[in-house]
């Protein structure tokens, strides 16, 4: 039976570390501040933004949320982003995605100052991640790496398979795993014989967006399985991309959903915000 890598326990640890870091920064005259810009009233985005606000307050990080109407124009939004870029009291800045259809998401992300880009989505941070320079790594894959570290998973020389090639999860996950000396294969909807590729993985990361897609026959006995997926079933219950019950019979370690990667994603945003604040002292 697999060990469960709990996001709940680990996120709590990370948050208490963040709270200590906030104290230290405050003693040096810096109050870390995260600003989130939310455009429109997408219910899921509202929930995510409220969660981010709550996390900040819990750790002593100043939280500002700029709630803008759905009709906000791209130029207006860009003006808000630029104002936050120039506001020295804002250390971390993110624009909650998705944006309304009339706004060009890439143009908005590219306007965020790289030194405040705590989501790690700007081309500058993505480029730094690719060439292995100090950067803000996107929170979800950074959270997965933290979970692997905390579980004591030895990565060097191991085979890793990432299912999913999105810019926010799959691709940066593959880069972080490569930097940690695993040999990585990235799979997607056009991959042939996906199950056979997955069975080669010592570390299998599922970031697909399909409930219980990864079944036990796709997992090598003893593999470590990281489930990034968050899917809402018709019953209203959340489930991951991995068939947890069956896979936990053969994996050596597995992350649960809920209570797994999602909580670590939230925690890593706080870590990145602290880092952004700390860099202003350098
Ligand atoms: P995207 O939809 O952007 O990407 C999904 C990826 O899965 C694509 O690369 C797609 O391939 C691939 N895929 C889809 N169907 C198949 C298939 N049948 N076989 C193989 N690959 C397939 O999703 P995200 O990366 O944004 O998110 C993935 C999941 O993670 C979602 O459930 C999302 O809710 C969750 N998520 C969770 C977070 C957390 O904090 N835990 C944070 C962010 C996301 P192709 O490129 O060919 O289309």
Short mmCIF file of C-alpha atoms and ligand atoms in Angstrom, two decimals:
data_model
loop_
_atom_site.label_atom_id
_atom_site.label_comp_id
_atom_site.label_asym_id
_atom_site.label_seq_id
_atom_site.Cartn_x
_atom_site.Cartn_y
_atom_site.Cartn_z
CA UNK A 1 0.00 0.00 0.00
CA UNK A 2 1.36 3.41 -0.99
CA UNK A 3 2.49 6.08 1.43
CA UNK A 4 0.22 9.10 1.10
CA UNK A 5 2.12 12.31 0.51
CA UNK A 6 -0.15 14.76 2.29
CA UNK A 7 -0.36 18.25 0.87
CA UNK A 8 -2.18 19.30 4.00
CA UNK A 9 0.64 18.51 6.41
CA UNK A 10 3.35 19.83 4.12
CA UNK A 11 1.50 23.03 3.23
CA UNK A 12 1.03 23.71 6.95
CA UNK A 13 4.79 23.33 7.45
CA UNK A 14 5.58 25.61 4.51
CA UNK A 15 3.13 28.22 5.80
CA UNK A 16 4.65 28.29 9.26
CA UNK A 17 8.06 28.77 7.64
CA UNK A 18 6.58 31.61 5.57
CA UNK A 19 5.09 33.20 8.69
CA UNK A 20 8.55 33.18 10.32
CA UNK A 21 10.07 34.71 7.18
CA UNK A 22 7.42 37.45 7.23
CA UNK A 23 8.40 38.32 10.81
CA UNK A 24 12.04 38.53 9.80
CA UNK A 25 11.28 40.74 6.80
CA UNK A 26 9.08 42.98 8.90
CA UNK A 27 11.90 43.41 11.38
CA UNK A 28 13.93 44.71 8.43
CA UNK A 29 11.18 47.16 7.51
CA UNK A 30 9.57 45.20 4.66
CA UNK A 31 5.99 43.93 4.83
CA UNK A 32 5.61 41.41 2.00
CA UNK A 33 2.59 42.23 -0.14
CA UNK A 34 0.78 40.18 -2.77
CA UNK A 35 -1.59 41.92 -5.17
CA UNK A 36 -4.07 39.83 -7.14
CA UNK A 37 -6.05 41.30 -10.02
CA UNK A 38 -9.36 39.58 -10.68
CA UNK A 39 -11.37 40.52 -13.75
CA UNK A 40 -15.02 39.48 -13.95
CA UNK A 41 -16.94 37.10 -11.75
CA UNK A 42 -15.96 33.59 -12.75
CA UNK A 43 -17.06 31.58 -9.69
CA UNK A 44 -14.01 29.27 -9.64
CA UNK A 45 -11.64 32.24 -9.95
CA UNK A 46 -13.43 33.96 -7.08
CA UNK A 47 -12.91 30.92 -4.88
CA UNK A 48 -9.22 30.72 -5.82
CA UNK A 49 -8.66 34.43 -5.15
CA UNK A 50 -10.44 34.24 -1.78
CA UNK A 51 -8.19 31.30 -0.89
CA UNK A 52 -5.07 33.27 -1.80
CA UNK A 53 -6.26 36.21 0.29
CA UNK A 54 -6.94 33.96 3.28
CA UNK A 55 -3.52 32.28 2.99
CA UNK A 56 -1.76 35.67 2.94
CA UNK A 57 -3.62 36.92 5.99
CA UNK A 58 -2.85 33.69 7.85
CA UNK A 59 0.89 34.18 7.27
CA UNK A 60 1.06 37.93 7.85
CA UNK A 61 1.52 38.82 4.17
CA UNK A 62 -0.35 41.97 3.16
CA UNK A 63 -2.99 41.02 0.62
CA UNK A 64 -4.57 43.34 -1.92
CA UNK A 65 -7.22 42.20 -4.35
CA UNK A 66 -8.19 44.45 -7.21
CA UNK A 67 -11.63 43.28 -8.33
CA UNK A 68 -12.44 44.65 -11.77
CA UNK A 69 -15.68 44.30 -13.74
CA UNK A 70 -15.93 41.82 -16.63
CA UNK A 71 -16.20 44.74 -19.09
CA UNK A 72 -12.73 46.07 -18.17
CA UNK A 73 -10.84 46.74 -21.40
CA UNK A 74 -7.41 45.35 -22.11
CA UNK A 75 -5.91 48.85 -21.96
CA UNK A 76 -7.50 49.50 -18.57
CA UNK A 77 -6.20 46.19 -17.25
CA UNK A 78 -2.72 46.89 -18.62
CA UNK A 79 -2.78 50.27 -16.89
CA UNK A 80 -3.55 48.56 -13.55
CA UNK A 81 -0.74 46.07 -14.11
CA UNK A 82 1.72 48.88 -14.87
CA UNK A 83 0.62 50.81 -11.80
CA UNK A 84 1.29 47.74 -9.63
CA UNK A 85 4.65 47.25 -11.35
CA UNK A 86 5.61 50.75 -10.29
CA UNK A 87 4.20 50.53 -6.76
CA UNK A 88 7.18 49.66 -4.54
CA UNK A 89 4.91 48.38 -1.77
CA UNK A 90 3.69 45.55 -4.06
CA UNK A 91 6.16 42.62 -4.08
CA UNK A 92 4.14 39.89 -5.77
CA UNK A 93 1.63 40.53 -8.57
CA UNK A 94 -0.61 38.12 -10.37
CA UNK A 95 -3.56 38.35 -12.69
CA UNK A 96 -6.04 35.56 -12.06
CA UNK A 97 -6.67 33.44 -15.17
CA UNK A 98 -8.74 32.87 -17.21
CA UNK A 99 -9.43 36.39 -18.38
CA UNK A 100 -12.60 37.39 -20.26
CA UNK A 101 -12.44 36.45 -23.96
CA UNK A 102 -11.94 40.03 -25.19
CA UNK A 103 -8.60 40.32 -23.35
CA UNK A 104 -5.34 38.91 -24.73
CA UNK A 105 -4.01 36.84 -21.84
CA UNK A 106 -0.43 36.69 -23.12
CA UNK A 107 -0.24 40.48 -23.53
CA UNK A 108 -1.35 40.94 -19.92
CA UNK A 109 1.04 38.35 -18.51
CA UNK A 110 3.90 39.83 -20.49
CA UNK A 111 3.19 43.23 -18.93
CA UNK A 112 3.86 41.94 -15.40
CA UNK A 113 7.29 42.95 -14.08
CA UNK A 114 9.37 39.72 -13.98
CA UNK A 115 10.61 40.54 -10.45
CA UNK A 116 6.98 40.57 -9.23
CA UNK A 117 5.81 37.62 -11.33
CA UNK A 118 5.17 35.19 -8.47
CA UNK A 119 3.15 32.87 -10.73
CA UNK A 120 6.26 32.43 -12.89
CA UNK A 121 4.29 32.87 -16.11
CA UNK A 122 6.16 35.75 -17.79
CA UNK A 123 8.49 34.89 -20.68
CA UNK A 124 11.46 36.14 -18.64
CA UNK A 125 10.81 33.70 -15.80
CA UNK A 126 9.98 30.86 -18.19
CA UNK A 127 13.24 31.55 -20.04
CA UNK A 128 15.21 31.60 -16.80
CA UNK A 129 13.65 28.29 -15.80
CA UNK A 130 14.68 26.79 -19.15
CA UNK A 131 18.32 27.89 -18.83
CA UNK A 132 18.50 27.01 -15.14
CA UNK A 133 18.83 30.53 -13.74
CA UNK A 134 17.26 31.77 -10.52
CA UNK A 135 13.60 32.42 -11.27
CA UNK A 136 10.06 32.18 -9.95
CA UNK A 137 9.00 28.66 -10.87
CA UNK A 138 5.27 28.20 -11.46
CA UNK A 139 3.58 27.28 -8.18
CA UNK A 140 1.99 23.95 -9.12
CA UNK A 141 5.12 22.19 -10.40
CA UNK A 142 7.19 23.85 -7.66
CA UNK A 143 4.70 22.39 -5.14
CA UNK A 144 5.05 18.93 -6.72
CA UNK A 145 8.85 19.14 -6.38
CA UNK A 146 8.49 20.14 -2.74
CA UNK A 147 6.25 17.10 -2.17
CA UNK A 148 8.82 14.79 -3.77
CA UNK A 149 11.57 16.30 -1.62
CA UNK A 150 9.54 16.06 1.56
CA UNK A 151 8.70 12.43 0.83
CA UNK A 152 12.43 11.73 0.50
CA UNK A 153 12.14 10.53 -3.10
CA UNK A 154 15.60 10.10 -4.62
CA UNK A 155 15.33 11.58 -8.10
CA UNK A 156 18.79 11.44 -9.65
CA UNK A 157 18.95 8.93 -12.47
CA UNK A 158 15.25 8.03 -12.23
CA UNK A 159 12.80 7.91 -15.15
CA UNK A 160 10.01 10.49 -14.88
CA UNK A 161 6.92 10.72 -17.07
CA UNK A 162 4.73 13.83 -17.12
CA UNK A 163 1.29 13.49 -18.72
CA UNK A 164 0.29 16.97 -19.94
CA UNK A 165 2.24 19.71 -21.71
CA UNK A 166 0.50 22.89 -20.60
CA UNK A 167 2.53 26.03 -19.97
CA UNK A 168 1.45 26.21 -16.34
CA UNK A 169 1.92 22.58 -15.30
CA UNK A 170 3.28 19.98 -17.73
CA UNK A 171 6.13 21.90 -19.38
CA UNK A 172 7.59 23.56 -16.25
CA UNK A 173 7.17 20.27 -14.36
CA UNK A 174 9.34 18.56 -16.97
CA UNK A 175 11.97 21.30 -16.65
CA UNK A 176 12.09 21.05 -12.86
CA UNK A 177 12.36 17.26 -13.00
CA UNK A 178 15.16 17.54 -15.56
CA UNK A 179 16.97 20.00 -13.30
CA UNK A 180 16.62 17.41 -10.53
CA UNK A 181 18.50 14.90 -12.72
CA UNK A 182 15.62 12.65 -13.74
CA UNK A 183 15.23 11.54 -17.35
CA UNK A 184 11.90 12.97 -18.42
CA UNK A 185 9.34 12.02 -21.02
CA UNK A 186 6.45 14.43 -21.65
CA UNK A 187 3.20 12.88 -22.90
CA UNK A 188 0.07 14.48 -24.33
CA UNK A 189 -3.10 13.66 -26.23
CA UNK A 190 -1.14 12.55 -29.32
CA UNK A 191 1.23 10.21 -27.48
CA UNK A 192 1.13 6.66 -28.85
CA UNK A 193 0.82 3.78 -26.40
CA UNK A 194 0.61 6.09 -23.41
CA UNK A 195 0.14 3.23 -20.94
CA UNK A 196 3.44 1.61 -21.97
CA UNK A 197 5.30 4.93 -21.64
CA UNK A 198 3.77 5.53 -18.21
CA UNK A 199 4.76 2.05 -17.04
CA UNK A 200 8.42 3.05 -17.48
CA UNK A 201 8.08 5.83 -14.94
CA UNK A 202 9.67 5.73 -11.50
CA UNK A 203 7.94 9.09 -10.98
CA UNK A 204 4.64 9.64 -12.78
CA UNK A 205 3.01 13.08 -12.83
CA UNK A 206 -0.56 13.35 -14.10
CA UNK A 207 -1.71 16.82 -15.24
CA UNK A 208 -4.45 16.04 -17.72
CA UNK A 209 -7.80 17.21 -16.43
CA UNK A 210 -9.62 13.87 -16.83
CA UNK A 211 -11.05 12.13 -13.80
CA UNK A 212 -9.30 8.86 -12.83
CA UNK A 213 -7.60 8.67 -16.23
CA UNK A 214 -4.46 6.98 -14.88
CA UNK A 215 -5.39 3.43 -14.04
CA UNK A 216 -3.37 0.81 -12.16
CA UNK A 217 -2.25 -0.94 -15.36
CA UNK A 218 -0.44 2.29 -16.38
CA UNK A 219 1.70 2.38 -13.24
CA UNK A 220 4.92 0.50 -12.54
CA UNK A 221 4.83 -1.25 -9.16
CA UNK A 222 6.64 0.92 -6.64
CA UNK A 223 6.36 4.14 -8.67
CA UNK A 224 5.77 7.52 -7.03
CA UNK A 225 2.59 9.09 -8.40
CA UNK A 226 1.85 12.81 -8.28
CA UNK A 227 -1.74 13.70 -9.15
CA UNK A 228 -2.13 17.32 -10.24
CA UNK A 229 -5.65 16.94 -11.65
CA UNK A 230 -8.62 18.62 -10.06
CA UNK A 231 -11.88 17.40 -11.54
CA UNK A 232 -15.37 17.94 -10.23
CA UNK A 233 -17.60 14.90 -10.60
CA UNK A 234 -21.35 15.11 -11.21
CA UNK A 235 -21.82 14.28 -7.55
CA UNK A 236 -20.00 17.50 -6.71
CA UNK A 237 -17.05 15.56 -5.28
CA UNK A 238 -13.50 16.43 -6.34
CA UNK A 239 -11.22 13.81 -7.80
CA UNK A 240 -7.83 13.72 -9.44
CA UNK A 241 -6.53 12.39 -12.75
CA UNK A 242 -5.44 9.17 -11.06
CA UNK A 243 -7.62 6.25 -10.02
CA UNK A 244 -6.46 6.68 -6.44
CA UNK A 245 -7.88 3.49 -4.87
CA UNK A 246 -6.44 1.09 -7.44
CA UNK A 247 -3.15 2.93 -8.00
CA UNK A 248 -2.40 3.28 -4.29
CA UNK A 249 -2.35 -0.55 -4.15
CA UNK A 250 0.75 -0.67 -6.35
CA UNK A 251 2.51 2.71 -6.09
CA UNK A 252 5.08 3.30 -3.34
CA UNK A 253 3.80 6.83 -2.71
CA UNK A 254 0.90 8.90 -4.03
CA UNK A 255 -0.62 12.33 -3.55
CA UNK A 256 -4.35 12.53 -2.75
CA UNK A 257 -7.01 14.78 -4.30
CA UNK A 258 -8.25 16.81 -2.54
CA UNK A 259 -5.58 17.48 0.08
CA UNK A 260 -2.60 17.11 -2.25
CA UNK A 261 -0.97 19.25 -4.92
CA UNK A 262 -3.68 21.94 -4.78
CA UNK A 263 -2.71 22.94 -1.24
CA UNK A 264 0.97 22.99 -2.16
CA UNK A 265 0.24 25.24 -5.14
CA UNK A 266 -1.27 27.75 -2.73
CA UNK A 267 1.66 27.43 -0.34
CA UNK A 268 4.27 27.97 -3.07
CA UNK A 269 2.64 31.25 -4.06
CA UNK A 270 3.40 32.48 -0.54
CA UNK A 271 6.97 31.23 -0.81
CA UNK A 272 7.43 33.09 -4.11
CA UNK A 273 5.93 36.25 -2.61
CA UNK A 274 8.40 36.13 0.28
CA UNK A 275 11.23 35.63 -2.19
CA UNK A 276 10.07 38.65 -4.22
CA UNK A 277 9.97 40.77 -1.06
CA UNK A 278 13.37 39.50 0.08
CA UNK A 279 14.95 40.43 -3.25
CA UNK A 280 14.01 44.07 -2.72
CA UNK A 281 16.45 44.11 0.20
CA UNK A 282 19.36 42.83 -1.85
P1 LIG B 1 -4.59 21.75 -19.88
O1 LIG B 1 -5.96 21.41 -20.36
O2 LIG B 1 -3.96 23.02 -20.25
O3 LIG B 1 -3.60 20.57 -20.36
C1 LIG B 1 -3.97 19.22 -20.29
C2 LIG B 1 -2.90 18.38 -20.92
O4 LIG B 1 -3.34 17.02 -20.86
C3 LIG B 1 -2.64 18.72 -22.39
O5 LIG B 1 -1.26 18.76 -22.65
C4 LIG B 1 -3.30 17.57 -23.14
O6 LIG B 1 -2.66 17.20 -24.35
C5 LIG B 1 -3.17 16.44 -22.14
N1 LIG B 1 -4.20 15.44 -22.39
C6 LIG B 1 -5.53 15.63 -22.50
N2 LIG B 1 -6.15 14.46 -22.79
C7 LIG B 1 -5.17 13.54 -22.86
C8 LIG B 1 -5.17 12.15 -23.12
N3 LIG B 1 -6.30 11.48 -23.41
N4 LIG B 1 -4.01 11.49 -23.11
C9 LIG B 1 -2.86 12.15 -22.86
N5 LIG B 1 -2.79 13.46 -22.58
C10 LIG B 1 -3.94 14.15 -22.59
O7 LIG B 1 -4.64 21.56 -18.32
P2 LIG B 1 -3.67 22.11 -17.13
O8 LIG B 1 -2.28 21.66 -17.36
O9 LIG B 1 -3.95 23.52 -16.90
O10 LIG B 1 -4.29 21.31 -15.91
C11 LIG B 1 -4.27 19.89 -15.85
C12 LIG B 1 -5.07 19.44 -14.65
O11 LIG B 1 -4.48 19.95 -13.48
C13 LIG B 1 -6.53 19.96 -14.59
O12 LIG B 1 -7.32 18.98 -13.94
C14 LIG B 1 -6.45 21.18 -13.72
O13 LIG B 1 -7.65 21.46 -13.06
C15 LIG B 1 -5.40 20.73 -12.74
N6 LIG B 1 -4.65 21.83 -12.13
C16 LIG B 1 -4.42 21.70 -10.81
C17 LIG B 1 -3.69 22.63 -10.14
C18 LIG B 1 -3.42 22.41 -8.71
O14 LIG B 1 -3.10 23.35 -8.01
N7 LIG B 1 -3.51 21.16 -8.22
C19 LIG B 1 -3.19 23.85 -10.81
C20 LIG B 1 -3.39 23.85 -12.23
C21 LIG B 1 -4.12 22.86 -12.86
P3 LIG B 1 -2.62 18.20 -25.62
O15 LIG B 1 -1.58 19.23 -25.29
O16 LIG B 1 -2.21 17.30 -26.73
O17 LIG B 1 -3.99 18.78 -25.76
#
